[in-house]
């Protein structure tokens, strides 16, 4: 059964027409109740879906940082401000919402801003079955107010320079750069958050 804007009430005329087409009346009533509920609260359905996508995306960023701490960042732990990954996920979903394939058409590059430039942490393809329509580059920023650990001070200037940093603290700020792949006239969008 398909819900359309012309089916506004559970009129006996509509139901009898569907019964004539050999639909079960109890099934029809249940279906119409469902669509009445969806039409009454359309935003609630959208919010649940967006919230689930936001949680999955935030978890994806957390997993990326977890993998990168030993392989790319060479530190024992990464301190992430509360709700940072959730804020980033909401921004990514907002930027993806106006794209032809939405988030499924996204290639996401995750970088960390360092003193000497940016370091690539990971490349994430949200859905490998879809041809990418845009790229997002997420740039995490280090917290500049973080003090180096005592261990880092002890090894400074010695021949045993630390190759394994103890703790990396991220700033609550981040940068998202969006580049459309399907339009040569479309520019790059940079958002600082």
Coordinates of C-alpha atoms in Angstrom, one line a residue:
X1 CA 0.0 0.0 0.0
X2 CA 1.3 3.5 -0.9
X3 CA 0.4 6.5 1.2
X4 CA -0.4 9.6 -0.9
X5 CA -1.6 13.1 0.0
X6 CA -5.0 12.3 -1.5
X7 CA -5.7 9.6 1.2
X8 CA -6.4 11.9 4.2
X9 CA -8.9 10.0 6.2
X10 CA -10.0 6.4 6.8
X11 CA -13.2 6.8 4.8
X12 CA -15.4 3.8 4.4
X13 CA -15.4 4.5 0.6
X14 CA -11.6 4.1 0.4
X15 CA -11.5 1.0 2.6
X16 CA -14.3 -0.7 0.7
X17 CA -12.5 -0.1 -2.6
X18 CA -9.4 -1.7 -1.2
X19 CA -11.4 -4.6 0.2
X20 CA -12.9 -5.1 -3.3
X21 CA -9.3 -5.5 -4.5
X22 CA -8.9 -8.4 -2.1
X23 CA -6.9 -6.6 0.7
X24 CA -7.5 -7.7 4.2
X25 CA -9.6 -5.1 6.1
X26 CA -7.7 -5.5 9.4
X27 CA -4.4 -5.1 7.5
X28 CA -5.7 -1.9 5.8
X29 CA -6.8 -0.4 9.1
X30 CA -3.4 -1.1 10.7
X31 CA -1.6 0.4 7.6
X32 CA -3.8 3.5 7.7
X33 CA -3.2 3.9 11.4
X34 CA 0.6 3.8 10.8
X35 CA 0.5 6.4 8.0
X36 CA -1.8 8.6 10.1
X37 CA 0.8 8.5 12.8
X38 CA 3.7 9.3 10.3
X39 CA 1.8 12.2 8.8
X40 CA 1.0 13.6 12.2
X41 CA 4.6 13.5 13.4
X42 CA 6.9 13.5 10.3
X43 CA 9.8 15.2 12.0
X44 CA 10.0 12.5 14.7
X45 CA 10.8 9.8 12.0
X46 CA 13.4 12.1 10.4
X47 CA 15.0 12.9 13.8
X48 CA 15.3 9.2 14.7
X49 CA 17.0 8.4 11.4
X50 CA 19.4 11.4 11.7
X51 CA 20.2 10.6 15.3
X52 CA 21.2 7.0 14.4
X53 CA 23.3 8.3 11.5
X54 CA 24.9 10.9 13.7
X55 CA 25.8 8.2 16.3
X56 CA 27.3 5.9 13.7
X57 CA 29.3 8.7 12.2
X58 CA 30.6 9.8 15.7
X59 CA 31.6 6.2 16.4
X60 CA 33.4 6.1 13.1
X61 CA 35.4 9.2 14.1
X62 CA 36.2 7.7 17.5
X63 CA 37.4 4.4 15.9
X64 CA 39.5 6.4 13.5
X65 CA 41.3 8.3 16.3
X66 CA 41.7 5.0 18.2
X67 CA 43.4 3.3 15.3
X68 CA 45.6 6.4 14.5
X69 CA 46.9 6.8 18.1
X70 CA 49.3 3.9 17.7
X71 CA 49.9 3.8 14.0
X72 CA 50.1 7.4 12.9
X73 CA 50.1 9.7 16.0
X74 CA 52.5 7.5 18.1
X75 CA 50.8 8.3 21.4
X76 CA 49.4 6.2 24.2
X77 CA 46.0 8.1 24.4
X78 CA 44.1 10.8 22.6
X79 CA 42.0 13.1 24.8
X80 CA 38.8 14.2 22.9
X81 CA 36.6 17.0 24.2
X82 CA 33.2 15.9 25.3
X83 CA 30.7 15.7 22.4
X84 CA 33.3 16.8 19.8
X85 CA 32.8 13.7 17.6
X86 CA 29.0 14.2 17.8
X87 CA 29.3 17.9 16.8
X88 CA 31.5 16.9 13.9
X89 CA 29.0 14.2 12.8
X90 CA 26.1 16.7 12.8
X91 CA 28.1 19.1 10.6
X92 CA 29.1 16.3 8.2
X93 CA 25.4 15.3 7.9
X94 CA 24.4 18.9 7.3
X95 CA 27.0 19.3 4.6
X96 CA 26.0 16.0 3.0
X97 CA 22.3 16.7 3.1
X98 CA 22.3 18.8 -0.1
X99 CA 24.3 16.3 -2.1
X100 CA 22.8 14.0 -4.7
X101 CA 23.7 10.8 -2.9
X102 CA 23.9 12.3 0.6
X103 CA 26.4 10.8 3.0
X104 CA 26.7 7.7 0.8
X105 CA 28.5 9.7 -1.9
X106 CA 31.1 11.0 0.5
X107 CA 34.8 10.4 0.7
X108 CA 36.0 11.7 4.1
X109 CA 39.7 12.5 4.8
X110 CA 40.6 12.8 8.5
X111 CA 43.6 15.0 9.2
X112 CA 45.3 16.4 12.3
X113 CA 46.7 19.9 12.2
X114 CA 50.3 20.0 13.4
X115 CA 52.9 22.8 13.8
X116 CA 54.4 21.8 10.4
X117 CA 51.1 21.3 8.5
X118 CA 48.6 18.5 8.5
X119 CA 49.0 14.8 8.9
X120 CA 46.6 12.4 7.2
X121 CA 45.1 10.0 9.7
X122 CA 42.6 8.1 7.5
X123 CA 40.5 8.0 4.4
X124 CA 37.0 6.9 4.9
X125 CA 34.6 5.9 2.1
X126 CA 31.1 5.8 3.7
X127 CA 29.6 3.6 1.0
X128 CA 32.0 1.9 -1.5
X129 CA 29.2 0.9 -3.8
X130 CA 28.4 4.5 -4.6
X131 CA 30.5 6.7 -6.9
X132 CA 31.7 9.6 -4.8
X133 CA 30.1 13.0 -5.5
X134 CA 32.0 15.0 -2.9
X135 CA 35.0 15.0 -0.6
X136 CA 35.1 16.2 3.0
X137 CA 38.3 16.9 4.7
X138 CA 38.0 17.0 8.5
X139 CA 40.9 18.6 10.3
X140 CA 41.2 18.0 14.0
X141 CA 43.2 20.6 15.9
X142 CA 45.5 20.1 18.8
X143 CA 44.8 21.9 22.0
X144 CA 47.6 24.5 22.2
X145 CA 47.1 25.1 25.9
X146 CA 48.1 21.5 26.8
X147 CA 51.3 21.2 28.7
X148 CA 53.9 18.6 27.6
X149 CA 54.3 15.7 29.9
X150 CA 57.2 15.5 32.4
X151 CA 58.5 12.6 30.4
X152 CA 58.7 14.7 27.3
X153 CA 60.7 17.4 29.2
X154 CA 63.2 14.8 30.6
X155 CA 64.0 13.5 27.1
X156 CA 64.2 16.9 25.4
X157 CA 67.7 17.6 24.1
X158 CA 69.0 14.2 24.8
X159 CA 69.9 11.5 22.3
X160 CA 66.9 9.6 23.5
X161 CA 64.3 11.9 22.0
X162 CA 60.8 10.5 22.5
X163 CA 59.3 8.8 19.5
X164 CA 56.2 7.8 21.5
X165 CA 54.3 10.8 22.8
X166 CA 52.3 10.1 26.0
X167 CA 49.1 12.0 25.5
X168 CA 47.6 14.1 22.6
X169 CA 44.8 16.5 23.6
X170 CA 42.5 17.7 20.9
X171 CA 41.0 21.2 20.7
X172 CA 37.2 21.6 20.7
X173 CA 37.6 23.4 17.3
X174 CA 37.8 21.7 14.0
X175 CA 37.7 22.5 10.3
X176 CA 35.7 20.9 7.5
X177 CA 36.5 21.4 3.9
X178 CA 34.0 20.3 1.3
X179 CA 34.9 19.8 -2.4
X180 CA 32.3 18.8 -4.9
X181 CA 33.5 16.2 -7.5
X182 CA 30.7 16.3 -10.0
X183 CA 30.7 20.1 -10.8
X184 CA 33.8 21.9 -12.2
X185 CA 32.1 25.3 -11.4
X186 CA 31.5 24.5 -7.8
X187 CA 34.1 25.9 -5.4
X188 CA 35.4 24.6 -2.2
X189 CA 33.5 25.3 1.1
X190 CA 35.6 25.8 4.2
X191 CA 33.9 25.8 7.6
X192 CA 35.6 26.5 10.9
X193 CA 33.9 25.3 13.9

